[in-house]
Amino acid sequence: MTAKFTGRDEDGVRTVTVVGEVDFANAGELEAEFGDVGARVVVDLLGATYLDSAGLRVLFAQARDRRLELVLRKGNAVEQVVALSGLTGVAAIRYGS
C-alpha cells in the first residue's frame, strides 16, 4: 500500500498530512514525520483512504506524548476506524471536507 506523508511546522505546531493508505509497511514513515516535535501535533487524515492497526499505534503514541488533533472526513472508512479504536477519547477531532 502506498501513502504520502508531509510534515510542516508553524507556530510551534507540527502538522502531518497523510494521503493514501497507512499500514504496517509504511507506518514507520508516518512515525518519522513527527520527529522531535513540540507539545502539539495535528494529523490531517482528509486524504487518507485506509488506516490499519500499525497506523493507529503511531497515532496513540502521539496522543500519549503530546496533544493530538486529528482532521477527519466525516463518514469515511478512516473516521470509522478512528472512532471504533477509541482514539477519539484521547485526541481532539476536527472534521473537514
PDB file of N, CA and C in Angstrom:
ATOM      1  N   MET A   1       0.847  -1.175   0.000  1.00  0.00           N
ATOM      2  CA  MET A   1       0.000   0.000   0.000  1.00  0.00           C
ATOM      3  C   MET A   1       0.890   1.234   0.000  1.00  0.00           C
ATOM      4  N   THR A   2       0.364   2.295  -0.543  1.00  0.00           N
ATOM      5  CA  THR A   2       1.177   3.492  -0.653  1.00  0.00           C
ATOM      6  C   THR A   2       0.515   4.678   0.040  1.00  0.00           C
ATOM      7  N   ALA A   3       1.358   5.541   0.559  1.00  0.00           N
ATOM      8  CA  ALA A   3       0.884   6.769   1.180  1.00  0.00           C
ATOM      9  C   ALA A   3       1.970   7.819   1.032  1.00  0.00           C
ATOM     10  N   LYS A   4       1.540   9.053   1.122  1.00  0.00           N
ATOM     11  CA  LYS A   4       2.470  10.174   1.117  1.00  0.00           C
ATOM     12  C   LYS A   4       2.264  10.915   2.428  1.00  0.00           C
ATOM     13  N   PHE A   5       3.374  11.188   3.114  1.00  0.00           N
ATOM     14  CA  PHE A   5       3.338  11.887   4.389  1.00  0.00           C
ATOM     15  C   PHE A   5       4.112  13.190   4.241  1.00  0.00           C
ATOM     16  N   THR A   6       3.493  14.293   4.617  1.00  0.00           N
ATOM     17  CA  THR A   6       4.124  15.591   4.519  1.00  0.00           C
ATOM     18  C   THR A   6       4.005  16.297   5.857  1.00  0.00           C
ATOM     19  N   GLY A   7       5.123  16.703   6.423  1.00  0.00           N
ATOM     20  CA  GLY A   7       5.102  17.409   7.699  1.00  0.00           C
ATOM     21  C   GLY A   7       5.546  18.844   7.541  1.00  0.00           C
ATOM     22  N   ARG A   8       4.958  19.702   8.354  1.00  0.00           N
ATOM     23  CA  ARG A   8       5.375  21.103   8.372  1.00  0.00           C
ATOM     24  C   ARG A   8       5.190  21.653   9.786  1.00  0.00           C
ATOM     25  N   ASP A   9       5.999  22.617  10.134  1.00  0.00           N
ATOM     26  CA  ASP A   9       5.938  23.265  11.447  1.00  0.00           C
ATOM     27  C   ASP A   9       5.499  24.706  11.276  1.00  0.00           C
ATOM     28  N   GLU A  10       4.580  25.123  12.154  1.00  0.00           N
ATOM     29  CA  GLU A  10       4.113  26.508  12.124  1.00  0.00           C
ATOM     30  C   GLU A  10       3.661  26.900  13.514  1.00  0.00           C
ATOM     31  N   ASP A  11       4.240  27.950  14.038  1.00  0.00           N
ATOM     32  CA  ASP A  11       3.890  28.472  15.364  1.00  0.00           C
ATOM     33  C   ASP A  11       3.927  27.394  16.448  1.00  0.00           C
ATOM     34  N   GLY A  12       4.936  26.532  16.409  1.00  0.00           N
ATOM     35  CA  GLY A  12       5.102  25.511  17.429  1.00  0.00           C
ATOM     36  C   GLY A  12       4.198  24.306  17.287  1.00  0.00           C
ATOM     37  N   VAL A  13       3.484  24.222  16.168  1.00  0.00           N
ATOM     38  CA  VAL A  13       2.584  23.093  15.923  1.00  0.00           C
ATOM     39  C   VAL A  13       3.101  22.305  14.728  1.00  0.00           C
ATOM     40  N   ARG A  14       3.236  21.014  14.892  1.00  0.00           N
ATOM     41  CA  ARG A  14       3.641  20.132  13.788  1.00  0.00           C
ATOM     42  C   ARG A  14       2.375  19.602  13.143  1.00  0.00           C
ATOM     43  N   THR A  15       2.214  19.808  11.831  1.00  0.00           N
ATOM     44  CA  THR A  15       1.087  19.277  11.080  1.00  0.00           C
ATOM     45  C   THR A  15       1.610  18.239  10.105  1.00  0.00           C
ATOM     46  N   VAL A  16       1.024  17.052  10.172  1.00  0.00           N
ATOM     47  CA  VAL A  16       1.392  15.971   9.271  1.00  0.00           C
ATOM     48  C   VAL A  16       0.171  15.653   8.417  1.00  0.00           C
ATOM     49  N   THR A  17       0.330  15.747   7.106  1.00  0.00           N
ATOM     50  CA  THR A  17      -0.751  15.454   6.170  1.00  0.00           C
ATOM     51  C   THR A  17      -0.518  14.069   5.589  1.00  0.00           C
ATOM     52  N   VAL A  18      -1.568  13.266   5.591  1.00  0.00           N
ATOM     53  CA  VAL A  18      -1.500  11.887   5.107  1.00  0.00           C
ATOM     54  C   VAL A  18      -2.399  11.749   3.886  1.00  0.00           C
ATOM     55  N   VAL A  19      -1.840  11.207   2.814  1.00  0.00           N
ATOM     56  CA  VAL A  19      -2.605  10.929   1.603  1.00  0.00           C
ATOM     57  C   VAL A  19      -2.350   9.476   1.230  1.00  0.00           C
ATOM     58  N   GLY A  20      -3.428   8.692   1.134  1.00  0.00           N
ATOM     59  CA  GLY A  20      -3.295   7.292   0.739  1.00  0.00           C
ATOM     60  C   GLY A  20      -3.566   6.327   1.877  1.00  0.00           C
ATOM     61  N   GLU A  21      -2.927   5.177   1.807  1.00  0.00           N
ATOM     62  CA  GLU A  21      -3.193   4.060   2.708  1.00  0.00           C
ATOM     63  C   GLU A  21      -2.060   3.887   3.706  1.00  0.00           C
ATOM     64  N   VAL A  22      -2.404   3.860   5.006  1.00  0.00           N
ATOM     65  CA  VAL A  22      -1.409   3.676   6.054  1.00  0.00           C
ATOM     66  C   VAL A  22      -1.548   2.259   6.596  1.00  0.00           C
ATOM     67  N   ASP A  23      -0.444   1.500   6.538  1.00  0.00           N
ATOM     68  CA  ASP A  23      -0.458   0.135   7.039  1.00  0.00           C
ATOM     69  C   ASP A  23       0.910  -0.204   7.632  1.00  0.00           C
ATOM     70  N   PHE A  24       1.101  -1.469   7.963  1.00  0.00           N
ATOM     71  CA  PHE A  24       2.333  -1.935   8.581  1.00  0.00           C
ATOM     72  C   PHE A  24       3.566  -1.574   7.749  1.00  0.00           C
ATOM     73  N   ALA A  25       3.439  -1.616   6.444  1.00  0.00           N
ATOM     74  CA  ALA A  25       4.582  -1.378   5.564  1.00  0.00           C
ATOM     75  C   ALA A  25       5.089   0.057   5.604  1.00  0.00           C
ATOM     76  N   ASN A  26       4.215   1.016   5.925  1.00  0.00           N
ATOM     77  CA  ASN A  26       4.654   2.413   5.882  1.00  0.00           C
ATOM     78  C   ASN A  26       4.370   3.207   7.160  1.00  0.00           C
ATOM     79  N   ALA A  27       3.895   2.539   8.211  1.00  0.00           N
ATOM     80  CA  ALA A  27       3.606   3.244   9.469  1.00  0.00           C
ATOM     81  C   ALA A  27       4.864   3.886  10.047  1.00  0.00           C
ATOM     82  N   GLY A  28       6.017   3.284   9.817  1.00  0.00           N
ATOM     83  CA  GLY A  28       7.275   3.877  10.275  1.00  0.00           C
ATOM     84  C   GLY A  28       7.561   5.208   9.615  1.00  0.00           C
ATOM     85  N   GLU A  29       7.177   5.349   8.352  1.00  0.00           N
ATOM     86  CA  GLU A  29       7.342   6.623   7.655  1.00  0.00           C
ATOM     87  C   GLU A  29       6.466   7.698   8.297  1.00  0.00           C
ATOM     88  N   LEU A  30       5.239   7.317   8.674  1.00  0.00           N
ATOM     89  CA  LEU A  30       4.352   8.251   9.370  1.00  0.00           C
ATOM     90  C   LEU A  30       4.986   8.663  10.694  1.00  0.00           C
ATOM     91  N   GLU A  31       5.471   7.694  11.431  1.00  0.00           N
ATOM     92  CA  GLU A  31       6.095   7.975  12.722  1.00  0.00           C
ATOM     93  C   GLU A  31       7.292   8.914  12.568  1.00  0.00           C
ATOM     94  N   ALA A  32       8.073   8.723  11.530  1.00  0.00           N
ATOM     95  CA  ALA A  32       9.260   9.555  11.293  1.00  0.00           C
ATOM     96  C   ALA A  32       8.895  11.012  11.037  1.00  0.00           C
ATOM     97  N   GLU A  33       7.713  11.270  10.515  1.00  0.00           N
ATOM     98  CA  GLU A  33       7.292  12.653  10.243  1.00  0.00           C
ATOM     99  C   GLU A  33       7.122  13.470  11.524  1.00  0.00           C
ATOM    100  N   PHE A  34       6.934  12.806  12.655  1.00  0.00           N
ATOM    101  CA  PHE A  34       6.747  13.539  13.908  1.00  0.00           C
ATOM    102  C   PHE A  34       8.077  14.001  14.481  1.00  0.00           C
ATOM    103  N   GLY A  35       9.115  13.210  14.295  1.00  0.00           N
ATOM    104  CA  GLY A  35      10.444  13.605  14.755  1.00  0.00           C
ATOM    105  C   GLY A  35      10.428  14.103  16.182  1.00  0.00           C
ATOM    106  N   ASP A  36      11.188  15.146  16.424  1.00  0.00           N
ATOM    107  CA  ASP A  36      11.297  15.746  17.750  1.00  0.00           C
ATOM    108  C   ASP A  36      10.424  16.998  17.781  1.00  0.00           C
ATOM    109  N   VAL A  37       9.132  16.781  17.919  1.00  0.00           N
ATOM    110  CA  VAL A  37       8.178  17.893  17.835  1.00  0.00           C
ATOM    111  C   VAL A  37       7.796  18.387  19.219  1.00  0.00           C
ATOM    112  N   GLY A  38       7.122  19.506  19.234  1.00  0.00           N
ATOM    113  CA  GLY A  38       6.684  20.121  20.479  1.00  0.00           C
ATOM    114  C   GLY A  38       5.484  19.425  21.106  1.00  0.00           C
ATOM    115  N   ALA A  39       4.724  20.206  21.823  1.00  0.00           N
ATOM    116  CA  ALA A  39       3.630  19.666  22.622  1.00  0.00           C
ATOM    117  C   ALA A  39       2.344  19.442  21.835  1.00  0.00           C
ATOM    118  N   ARG A  40       2.270  19.934  20.607  1.00  0.00           N
ATOM    119  CA  ARG A  40       1.013  19.818  19.853  1.00  0.00           C
ATOM    120  C   ARG A  40       1.278  19.305  18.445  1.00  0.00           C
ATOM    121  N   VAL A  41       0.439  18.336  18.042  1.00  0.00           N
ATOM    122  CA  VAL A  41       0.543  17.741  16.709  1.00  0.00           C
ATOM    123  C   VAL A  41      -0.849  17.676  16.091  1.00  0.00           C
ATOM    124  N   VAL A  42      -0.940  18.068  14.832  1.00  0.00           N
ATOM    125  CA  VAL A  42      -2.181  17.935  14.066  1.00  0.00           C
ATOM    126  C   VAL A  42      -1.899  16.931  12.952  1.00  0.00           C
ATOM    127  N   VAL A  43      -2.772  15.934  12.818  1.00  0.00           N
ATOM    128  CA  VAL A  43      -2.637  14.958  11.740  1.00  0.00           C
ATOM    129  C   VAL A  43      -3.853  15.101  10.833  1.00  0.00           C
ATOM    130  N   ASP A  44      -3.602  15.544   9.615  1.00  0.00           N
ATOM    131  CA  ASP A  44      -4.644  15.746   8.617  1.00  0.00           C
ATOM    132  C   ASP A  44      -4.843  14.433   7.863  1.00  0.00           C
ATOM    133  N   LEU A  45      -5.955  13.764   8.148  1.00  0.00           N
ATOM    134  CA  LEU A  45      -6.275  12.483   7.529  1.00  0.00           C
ATOM    135  C   LEU A  45      -7.348  12.608   6.449  1.00  0.00           C
ATOM    136  N   LEU A  46      -7.596  13.824   5.961  1.00  0.00           N
ATOM    137  CA  LEU A  46      -8.629  14.012   4.941  1.00  0.00           C
ATOM    138  C   LEU A  46      -8.332  13.225   3.673  1.00  0.00           C
ATOM    139  N   GLY A  47      -7.060  13.070   3.349  1.00  0.00           N
ATOM    140  CA  GLY A  47      -6.674  12.341   2.140  1.00  0.00           C
ATOM    141  C   GLY A  47      -6.340  10.882   2.385  1.00  0.00           C
ATOM    142  N   ALA A  48      -6.474  10.434   3.622  1.00  0.00           N
ATOM    143  CA  ALA A  48      -6.189   9.025   3.937  1.00  0.00           C
ATOM    144  C   ALA A  48      -7.376   8.160   3.517  1.00  0.00           C
ATOM    145  N   THR A  49      -7.067   7.025   2.912  1.00  0.00           N
ATOM    146  CA  THR A  49      -8.128   6.123   2.455  1.00  0.00           C
ATOM    147  C   THR A  49      -8.180   4.820   3.236  1.00  0.00           C
ATOM    148  N   TYR A  50      -7.136   4.562   4.047  1.00  0.00           N
ATOM    149  CA  TYR A  50      -7.060   3.313   4.806  1.00  0.00           C
ATOM    150  C   TYR A  50      -6.123   3.540   5.985  1.00  0.00           C
ATOM    151  N   LEU A  51      -6.480   2.972   7.136  1.00  0.00           N
ATOM    152  CA  LEU A  51      -5.661   3.097   8.335  1.00  0.00           C
ATOM    153  C   LEU A  51      -5.779   1.799   9.112  1.00  0.00           C
ATOM    154  N   ASP A  52      -4.662   1.071   9.247  1.00  0.00           N
ATOM    155  CA  ASP A  52      -4.722  -0.195   9.973  1.00  0.00           C
ATOM    156  C   ASP A  52      -4.155  -0.021  11.382  1.00  0.00           C
ATOM    157  N   SER A  53      -3.998  -1.131  12.087  1.00  0.00           N
ATOM    158  CA  SER A  53      -3.573  -1.085  13.485  1.00  0.00           C
ATOM    159  C   SER A  53      -2.177  -0.497  13.659  1.00  0.00           C
ATOM    160  N   ALA A  54      -1.306  -0.667  12.693  1.00  0.00           N
ATOM    161  CA  ALA A  54       0.035  -0.084  12.796  1.00  0.00           C
ATOM    162  C   ALA A  54      -0.040   1.443  12.771  1.00  0.00           C
ATOM    163  N   GLY A  55      -0.886   1.987  11.922  1.00  0.00           N
ATOM    164  CA  GLY A  55      -1.090   3.431  11.883  1.00  0.00           C
ATOM    165  C   GLY A  55      -1.741   3.932  13.159  1.00  0.00           C
ATOM    166  N   LEU A  56      -2.708   3.170  13.666  1.00  0.00           N
ATOM    167  CA  LEU A  56      -3.353   3.546  14.931  1.00  0.00           C
ATOM    168  C   LEU A  56      -2.346   3.565  16.072  1.00  0.00           C
ATOM    169  N   ARG A  57      -1.420   2.593  16.093  1.00  0.00           N
ATOM    170  CA  ARG A  57      -0.397   2.546  17.131  1.00  0.00           C
ATOM    171  C   ARG A  57       0.418   3.834  17.129  1.00  0.00           C
ATOM    172  N   VAL A  58       0.796   4.307  15.954  1.00  0.00           N
ATOM    173  CA  VAL A  58       1.567   5.546  15.834  1.00  0.00           C
ATOM    174  C   VAL A  58       0.758   6.719  16.383  1.00  0.00           C
ATOM    175  N   LEU A  59      -0.517   6.782  16.045  1.00  0.00           N
ATOM    176  CA  LEU A  59      -1.358   7.891  16.499  1.00  0.00           C
ATOM    177  C   LEU A  59      -1.594   7.837  18.003  1.00  0.00           C
ATOM    178  N   PHE A  60      -1.822   6.640  18.558  1.00  0.00           N
ATOM    179  CA  PHE A  60      -1.978   6.516  20.007  1.00  0.00           C
ATOM    180  C   PHE A  60      -0.706   6.955  20.728  1.00  0.00           C
ATOM    181  N   ALA A  61       0.456   6.618  20.189  1.00  0.00           N
ATOM    182  CA  ALA A  61       1.723   7.028  20.796  1.00  0.00           C
ATOM    183  C   ALA A  61       1.851   8.547  20.807  1.00  0.00           C
ATOM    184  N   GLN A  62       1.440   9.195  19.731  1.00  0.00           N
ATOM    185  CA  GLN A  62       1.473  10.654  19.686  1.00  0.00           C
ATOM    186  C   GLN A  62       0.527  11.247  20.719  1.00  0.00           C
ATOM    187  N   ALA A  63      -0.659  10.653  20.864  1.00  0.00           N
ATOM    188  CA  ALA A  63      -1.642  11.146  21.839  1.00  0.00           C
ATOM    189  C   ALA A  63      -1.118  10.974  23.263  1.00  0.00           C
ATOM    190  N   ARG A  64      -0.322   9.955  23.491  1.00  0.00           N
ATOM    191  CA  ARG A  64       0.242   9.712  24.816  1.00  0.00           C
ATOM    192  C   ARG A  64       1.313  10.756  25.154  1.00  0.00           C
ATOM    193  N   ASP A  65       2.078  11.159  24.151  1.00  0.00           N
ATOM    194  CA  ASP A  65       3.230  12.018  24.374  1.00  0.00           C
ATOM    195  C   ASP A  65       2.953  13.513  24.230  1.00  0.00           C
ATOM    196  N   ARG A  66       1.863  13.881  23.591  1.00  0.00           N
ATOM    197  CA  ARG A  66       1.570  15.295  23.344  1.00  0.00           C
ATOM    198  C   ARG A  66       0.088  15.473  23.020  1.00  0.00           C
ATOM    199  N   ARG A  67      -0.324  16.712  22.840  1.00  0.00           N
ATOM    200  CA  ARG A  67      -1.712  16.972  22.437  1.00  0.00           C
ATOM    201  C   ARG A  67      -1.854  16.637  20.959  1.00  0.00           C
ATOM    202  N   LEU A  68      -2.797  15.774  20.664  1.00  0.00           N
ATOM    203  CA  LEU A  68      -3.004  15.318  19.289  1.00  0.00           C
ATOM    204  C   LEU A  68      -4.366  15.771  18.803  1.00  0.00           C
ATOM    205  N   GLU A  69      -4.393  16.330  17.606  1.00  0.00           N
ATOM    206  CA  GLU A  69      -5.638  16.689  16.938  1.00  0.00           C
ATOM    207  C   GLU A  69      -5.672  15.974  15.596  1.00  0.00           C
ATOM    208  N   LEU A  70      -6.792  15.337  15.312  1.00  0.00           N
ATOM    209  CA  LEU A  70      -6.972  14.642  14.038  1.00  0.00           C
ATOM    210  C   LEU A  70      -7.995  15.395  13.204  1.00  0.00           C
ATOM    211  N   VAL A  71      -7.703  15.557  11.931  1.00  0.00           N
ATOM    212  CA  VAL A  71      -8.645  16.160  10.993  1.00  0.00           C
ATOM    213  C   VAL A  71      -9.167  15.032  10.124  1.00  0.00           C
ATOM    214  N   LEU A  72     -10.475  14.794  10.210  1.00  0.00           N
ATOM    215  CA  LEU A  72     -11.098  13.643   9.550  1.00  0.00           C
ATOM    216  C   LEU A  72     -12.183  14.073   8.586  1.00  0.00           C
ATOM    217  N   ARG A  73     -12.480  13.172   7.652  1.00  0.00           N
ATOM    218  CA  ARG A  73     -13.620  13.338   6.753  1.00  0.00           C
ATOM    219  C   ARG A  73     -14.761  12.519   7.344  1.00  0.00           C
ATOM    220  N   LYS A  74     -15.844  13.179   7.655  1.00  0.00           N
ATOM    221  CA  LYS A  74     -16.986  12.526   8.307  1.00  0.00           C
ATOM    222  C   LYS A  74     -17.550  11.414   7.423  1.00  0.00           C
ATOM    223  N   GLY A  75     -17.712  10.228   8.039  1.00  0.00           N
ATOM    224  CA  GLY A  75     -18.374   9.121   7.369  1.00  0.00           C
ATOM    225  C   GLY A  75     -17.490   8.225   6.524  1.00  0.00           C
ATOM    226  N   ASN A  76     -16.193   8.560   6.364  1.00  0.00           N
ATOM    227  CA  ASN A  76     -15.375   7.665   5.546  1.00  0.00           C
ATOM    228  C   ASN A  76     -14.793   6.540   6.416  1.00  0.00           C
ATOM    229  N   ALA A  77     -14.116   5.607   5.790  1.00  0.00           N
ATOM    230  CA  ALA A  77     -13.607   4.427   6.487  1.00  0.00           C
ATOM    231  C   ALA A  77     -12.596   4.786   7.570  1.00  0.00           C
ATOM    232  N   VAL A  78     -11.746   5.769   7.321  1.00  0.00           N
ATOM    233  CA  VAL A  78     -10.733   6.159   8.306  1.00  0.00           C
ATOM    234  C   VAL A  78     -11.405   6.728   9.553  1.00  0.00           C
ATOM    235  N   GLU A  79     -12.416   7.549   9.376  1.00  0.00           N
ATOM    236  CA  GLU A  79     -13.143   8.113  10.525  1.00  0.00           C
ATOM    237  C   GLU A  79     -13.781   6.997  11.340  1.00  0.00           C
ATOM    238  N   GLN A  80     -14.314   5.998  10.687  1.00  0.00           N
ATOM    239  CA  GLN A  80     -14.934   4.875  11.389  1.00  0.00           C
ATOM    240  C   GLN A  80     -13.905   4.074  12.185  1.00  0.00           C
ATOM    241  N   VAL A  81     -12.735   3.829  11.611  1.00  0.00           N
ATOM    242  CA  VAL A  81     -11.675   3.097  12.311  1.00  0.00           C
ATOM    243  C   VAL A  81     -11.202   3.892  13.528  1.00  0.00           C
ATOM    244  N   VAL A  82     -11.029   5.181  13.369  1.00  0.00           N
ATOM    245  CA  VAL A  82     -10.598   6.035  14.480  1.00  0.00           C
ATOM    246  C   VAL A  82     -11.627   5.986  15.608  1.00  0.00           C
ATOM    247  N   ALA A  83     -12.892   6.075  15.264  1.00  0.00           N
ATOM    248  CA  ALA A  83     -13.947   6.036  16.276  1.00  0.00           C
ATOM    249  C   ALA A  83     -13.994   4.686  16.979  1.00  0.00           C
ATOM    250  N   LEU A  84     -13.940   3.603  16.225  1.00  0.00           N
ATOM    251  CA  LEU A  84     -14.003   2.256  16.813  1.00  0.00           C
ATOM    252  C   LEU A  84     -12.791   1.946  17.684  1.00  0.00           C
ATOM    253  N   SER A  85     -11.657   2.527  17.368  1.00  0.00           N
ATOM    254  CA  SER A  85     -10.426   2.239  18.109  1.00  0.00           C
ATOM    255  C   SER A  85     -10.402   2.896  19.487  1.00  0.00           C
ATOM    256  N   GLY A  86     -11.213   3.922  19.676  1.00  0.00           N
ATOM    257  CA  GLY A  86     -11.184   4.670  20.921  1.00  0.00           C
ATOM    258  C   GLY A  86     -10.250   5.865  20.872  1.00  0.00           C
ATOM    259  N   LEU A  87      -9.630   6.103  19.745  1.00  0.00           N
ATOM    260  CA  LEU A  87      -8.711   7.230  19.602  1.00  0.00           C
ATOM    261  C   LEU A  87      -9.421   8.567  19.816  1.00  0.00           C
ATOM    262  N   THR A  88     -10.714   8.601  19.549  1.00  0.00           N
ATOM    263  CA  THR A  88     -11.471   9.842  19.749  1.00  0.00           C
ATOM    264  C   THR A  88     -11.519  10.235  21.228  1.00  0.00           C
ATOM    265  N   GLY A  89     -11.253   9.289  22.116  1.00  0.00           N
ATOM    266  CA  GLY A  89     -11.243   9.581  23.542  1.00  0.00           C
ATOM    267  C   GLY A  89      -9.958  10.227  24.032  1.00  0.00           C
ATOM    268  N   VAL A  90      -8.891  10.170  23.230  1.00  0.00           N
ATOM    269  CA  VAL A  90      -7.603  10.714  23.661  1.00  0.00           C
ATOM    270  C   VAL A  90      -7.061  11.782  22.718  1.00  0.00           C
ATOM    271  N   ALA A  91      -7.751  12.039  21.634  1.00  0.00           N
ATOM    272  CA  ALA A  91      -7.325  13.050  20.662  1.00  0.00           C
ATOM    273  C   ALA A  91      -8.492  13.980  20.362  1.00  0.00           C
ATOM    274  N   ALA A  92      -8.176  15.236  20.089  1.00  0.00           N
ATOM    275  CA  ALA A  92      -9.198  16.171  19.632  1.00  0.00           C
ATOM    276  C   ALA A  92      -9.526  15.832  18.176  1.00  0.00           C
ATOM    277  N   ILE A  93     -10.794  15.964  17.836  1.00  0.00           N
ATOM    278  CA  ILE A  93     -11.248  15.628  16.489  1.00  0.00           C
ATOM    279  C   ILE A  93     -11.831  16.875  15.832  1.00  0.00           C
ATOM    280  N   ARG A  94     -11.411  17.113  14.606  1.00  0.00           N
ATOM    281  CA  ARG A  94     -11.975  18.198  13.800  1.00  0.00           C
ATOM    282  C   ARG A  94     -12.359  17.592  12.455  1.00  0.00           C
ATOM    283  N   TYR A  95     -13.481  18.008  11.929  1.00  0.00           N
ATOM    284  CA  TYR A  95     -13.933  17.495  10.644  1.00  0.00           C
ATOM    285  C   TYR A  95     -13.705  18.524   9.547  1.00  0.00           C
ATOM    286  N   GLY A  96     -13.235  18.044   8.421  1.00  0.00           N
ATOM    287  CA  GLY A  96     -13.002  18.903   7.269  1.00  0.00           C
ATOM    288  C   GLY A  96     -13.670  18.306   6.052  1.00  0.00           C
ATOM    289  N   SER A  97     -13.410  18.899   4.915  1.00  0.00           N
ATOM    290  CA  SER A  97     -14.021  18.382   3.682  1.00  0.00           C
ATOM    291  C   SER A  97     -12.995  18.208   2.602  1.00  0.00           C
TER     292      SER A  97
END
